[in-house]
PDB file of C-alpha atoms and ligand atoms in Angstrom:
ATOM      1  CA  MET A   1       0.000   0.000   0.000  1.00  0.00           C
ATOM      2  CA  HIS A   2       1.958   3.017  -1.217  1.00  0.00           C
ATOM      3  CA  GLU A   3      -0.526   5.419   0.343  1.00  0.00           C
ATOM      4  CA  ILE A   4       1.268   4.933   3.695  1.00  0.00           C
ATOM      5  CA  SER A   5       4.471   6.436   2.323  1.00  0.00           C
ATOM      6  CA  LEU A   6       2.457   9.251   0.731  1.00  0.00           C
ATOM      7  CA  VAL A   7       0.900  10.002   4.119  1.00  0.00           C
ATOM      8  CA  GLN A   8       4.378   9.927   5.696  1.00  0.00           C
ATOM      9  CA  GLY A   9       5.476  12.490   3.132  1.00  0.00           C
ATOM     10  CA  LEU A  10       2.439  14.610   3.910  1.00  0.00           C
ATOM     11  CA  LEU A  11       3.150  14.505   7.651  1.00  0.00           C
ATOM     12  CA  GLN A  12       6.730  15.642   7.019  1.00  0.00           C
ATOM     13  CA  GLN A  13       5.419  18.505   4.926  1.00  0.00           C
ATOM     14  CA  LEU A  14       2.986  19.441   7.721  1.00  0.00           C
ATOM     15  CA  ALA A  15       5.770  19.329  10.313  1.00  0.00           C
ATOM     16  CA  GLU A  16       7.771  21.802   8.230  1.00  0.00           C
ATOM     17  CA  LEU A  17       4.770  24.082   7.761  1.00  0.00           C
ATOM     18  CA  ALA A  18       4.076  23.996  11.490  1.00  0.00           C
ATOM     19  CA  ARG A  19       7.684  24.953  12.236  1.00  0.00           C
ATOM     20  CA  GLU A  20       7.512  27.862   9.804  1.00  0.00           C
ATOM     21  CA  ASN A  21       4.254  29.055  11.326  1.00  0.00           C
ATOM     22  CA  ARG A  22       5.335  28.351  14.909  1.00  0.00           C
ATOM     23  CA  THR A  23       2.303  26.248  15.644  1.00  0.00           C
ATOM     24  CA  THR A  24       1.961  22.889  17.341  1.00  0.00           C
ATOM     25  CA  LYS A  25      -1.495  21.860  16.212  1.00  0.00           C
ATOM     26  CA  VAL A  26      -3.006  21.104  12.825  1.00  0.00           C
ATOM     27  CA  VAL A  27      -6.809  21.279  12.836  1.00  0.00           C
ATOM     28  CA  SER A  28      -7.614  20.190   9.322  1.00  0.00           C
ATOM     29  CA  VAL A  29      -5.878  19.174   6.119  1.00  0.00           C
ATOM     30  CA  THR A  30      -7.454  19.457   2.681  1.00  0.00           C
ATOM     31  CA  MET A  31      -6.039  17.327  -0.121  1.00  0.00           C
ATOM     32  CA  ASP A  32      -6.844  17.381  -3.823  1.00  0.00           C
ATOM     33  CA  ILE A  33      -6.582  13.894  -5.234  1.00  0.00           C
ATOM     34  CA  GLY A  34      -7.105  13.181  -8.923  1.00  0.00           C
ATOM     35  CA  PRO A  35      -8.842   9.963 -10.002  1.00  0.00           C
ATOM     36  CA  LEU A  36      -5.850   9.173 -12.236  1.00  0.00           C
ATOM     37  CA  SER A  37      -3.224   9.742  -9.549  1.00  0.00           C
ATOM     38  CA  GLY A  38      -3.244   6.068  -8.605  1.00  0.00           C
ATOM     39  CA  VAL A  39      -4.041   7.014  -5.012  1.00  0.00           C
ATOM     40  CA  VAL A  40      -6.898   5.136  -3.393  1.00  0.00           C
ATOM     41  CA  GLU A  41      -8.792   7.619  -1.280  1.00  0.00           C
ATOM     42  CA  ASP A  42      -9.869   5.057   1.346  1.00  0.00           C
ATOM     43  CA  SER A  43      -6.313   3.775   1.750  1.00  0.00           C
ATOM     44  CA  PHE A  44      -5.011   7.308   2.062  1.00  0.00           C
ATOM     45  CA  ARG A  45      -7.610   8.083   4.709  1.00  0.00           C
ATOM     46  CA  PHE A  46      -6.780   4.841   6.521  1.00  0.00           C
ATOM     47  CA  GLY A  47      -3.049   5.630   6.476  1.00  0.00           C
ATOM     48  CA  PHE A  48      -3.749   9.131   7.745  1.00  0.00           C
ATOM     49  CA  ASP A  49      -5.897   7.786  10.601  1.00  0.00           C
ATOM     50  CA  ILE A  50      -3.168   5.423  11.756  1.00  0.00           C
ATOM     51  CA  LEU A  51      -0.160   7.704  11.367  1.00  0.00           C
ATOM     52  CA  SER A  52      -1.809  10.884  12.629  1.00  0.00           C
ATOM     53  CA  LYS A  53      -2.641   9.217  15.952  1.00  0.00           C
ATOM     54  CA  GLU A  54       1.059   8.823  16.706  1.00  0.00           C
ATOM     55  CA  ASP A  55       1.836  12.394  15.786  1.00  0.00           C
ATOM     56  CA  ASP A  56       0.992  15.128  18.309  1.00  0.00           C
ATOM     57  CA  LEU A  57       0.927  17.768  15.607  1.00  0.00           C
ATOM     58  CA  VAL A  58      -1.863  16.165  13.594  1.00  0.00           C
ATOM     59  CA  SER A  59      -3.641  13.852  16.037  1.00  0.00           C
ATOM     60  CA  GLY A  60      -7.364  14.567  15.900  1.00  0.00           C
ATOM     61  CA  ALA A  61      -7.021  16.635  12.712  1.00  0.00           C
ATOM     62  CA  THR A  62      -9.732  16.338  10.089  1.00  0.00           C
ATOM     63  CA  LEU A  63      -8.700  15.058   6.682  1.00  0.00           C
ATOM     64  CA  ILE A  64     -10.759  16.492   3.841  1.00  0.00           C
ATOM     65  CA  ILE A  65     -10.255  14.929   0.439  1.00  0.00           C
ATOM     66  CA  SER A  66     -11.597  16.562  -2.668  1.00  0.00           C
ATOM     67  CA  THR A  67     -11.522  14.741  -5.957  1.00  0.00           C
ATOM     68  CA  THR A  68     -10.348  16.734  -8.933  1.00  0.00           C
ATOM     69  CA  PRO A  69     -12.021  16.333 -12.331  1.00  0.00           C
ATOM     70  CA  VAL A  70     -10.477  14.800 -15.429  1.00  0.00           C
ATOM     71  CA  THR A  71     -10.967  16.378 -18.826  1.00  0.00           C
ATOM     72  CA  TYR A  72     -11.077  14.100 -21.866  1.00  0.00           C
ATOM     73  CA  ARG A  73     -10.255  15.828 -25.097  1.00  0.00           C
ATOM     74  CA  CYS A  74     -11.231  14.415 -28.461  1.00  0.00           C
ATOM     75  CA  CYS A  75      -8.369  14.107 -30.942  1.00  0.00           C
ATOM     76  CA  GLN A  76     -10.715  14.512 -33.875  1.00  0.00           C
ATOM     77  CA  CYS A  77     -12.946  17.506 -33.088  1.00  0.00           C
ATOM     78  CA  ASN A  78     -11.234  18.870 -29.965  1.00  0.00           C
ATOM     79  CA  TYR A  79     -14.402  18.545 -27.913  1.00  0.00           C
ATOM     80  CA  SER A  80     -13.578  18.445 -24.220  1.00  0.00           C
ATOM     81  CA  HIS A  81     -15.616  16.604 -21.695  1.00  0.00           C
ATOM     82  CA  GLN A  82     -15.169  16.934 -17.925  1.00  0.00           C
ATOM     83  CA  THR A  83     -15.736  13.832 -15.816  1.00  0.00           C
ATOM     84  CA  SER A  84     -15.080  12.597 -12.314  1.00  0.00           C
ATOM     85  CA  GLY A  85     -12.656  10.042 -13.707  1.00  0.00           C
ATOM     86  CA  THR A  86     -14.626   7.668 -15.886  1.00  0.00           C
ATOM     87  CA  ARG A  87     -13.355   7.662 -19.439  1.00  0.00           C
ATOM     88  CA  PRO A  88     -16.183   8.036 -21.951  1.00  0.00           C
ATOM     89  CA  ASP A  89     -16.309   5.227 -24.533  1.00  0.00           C
ATOM     90  CA  CYS A  90     -16.153   7.709 -27.340  1.00  0.00           C
ATOM     91  CA  CYS A  91     -16.509  11.399 -28.079  1.00  0.00           C
ATOM     92  CA  PRO A  92     -20.138  12.484 -27.504  1.00  0.00           C
ATOM     93  CA  GLU A  93     -19.808  14.920 -30.422  1.00  0.00           C
ATOM     94  CA  CYS A  94     -18.261  12.901 -33.224  1.00  0.00           C
ATOM     95  CA  GLY A  95     -17.874   9.334 -31.930  1.00  0.00           C
ATOM     96  CA  GLU A  96     -14.069   9.320 -32.084  1.00  0.00           C
ATOM     97  CA  ARG A  97     -12.626   6.681 -29.730  1.00  0.00           C
ATOM     98  CA  PHE A  98      -9.213   8.212 -29.177  1.00  0.00           C
ATOM     99  CA  LEU A  99      -9.565  10.629 -26.273  1.00  0.00           C
ATOM    100  CA  LEU A 100      -6.739  12.260 -24.365  1.00  0.00           C
ATOM    101  CA  ALA A 101      -6.952  12.665 -20.597  1.00  0.00           C
ATOM    102  CA  GLU A 102      -5.957  16.023 -19.189  1.00  0.00           C
ATOM    103  CA  GLY A 103      -5.419  16.527 -15.469  1.00  0.00           C
ATOM    104  CA  GLY A 104      -6.813  14.228 -12.830  1.00  0.00           C
ATOM    105  CA  ASP A 105      -3.394  12.944 -11.737  1.00  0.00           C
ATOM    106  CA  GLU A 106      -2.794  15.471  -9.012  1.00  0.00           C
ATOM    107  CA  LEU A 107      -2.006  14.848  -5.371  1.00  0.00           C
ATOM    108  CA  ILE A 108      -1.927  18.297  -3.866  1.00  0.00           C
ATOM    109  CA  LEU A 109      -1.908  19.639  -0.354  1.00  0.00           C
ATOM    110  CA  GLN A 110      -4.578  22.255  -0.897  1.00  0.00           C
ATOM    111  CA  LYS A 111      -5.118  23.790   2.519  1.00  0.00           C
ATOM    112  CA  VAL A 112      -3.916  23.403   6.082  1.00  0.00           C
ATOM    113  CA  GLU A 113      -5.703  24.880   9.056  1.00  0.00           C
ATOM    114  CA  MET A 114      -3.586  25.390  12.144  1.00  0.00           C
ATOM    115  CA  GLU A 115      -4.305  26.582  15.622  1.00  0.00           C
TER     116      GLU A 115
HETATM  117 ZN1   ZN B   1     -14.956  14.387 -31.214  1.00  0.00          ZN
END
């Protein structure tokens, strides 16, 4: 489960932010996770639950995950179609099957609330 190491990376990032802001408590963390990032939201949440308990800085913090959209662009007519991650079978405009995915692979620390 590679989400554990991603959460470890996140906690390190939070520790640095807390040092910079001279705070000792993180209240909430908002992450943007794209459906094509390969990150399983439930696993990420699970990893956060386990690791945050052992970390005074983030214990009890709320993890908010927002899923970013994926845009599929048609190679034929350039029609773009925004989805929550499911690839359309073909272009709804012209029926072309070759669609390019744009975005949706992000794993971004969007917002941190500290005390
Ligand atoms: Zn098309």
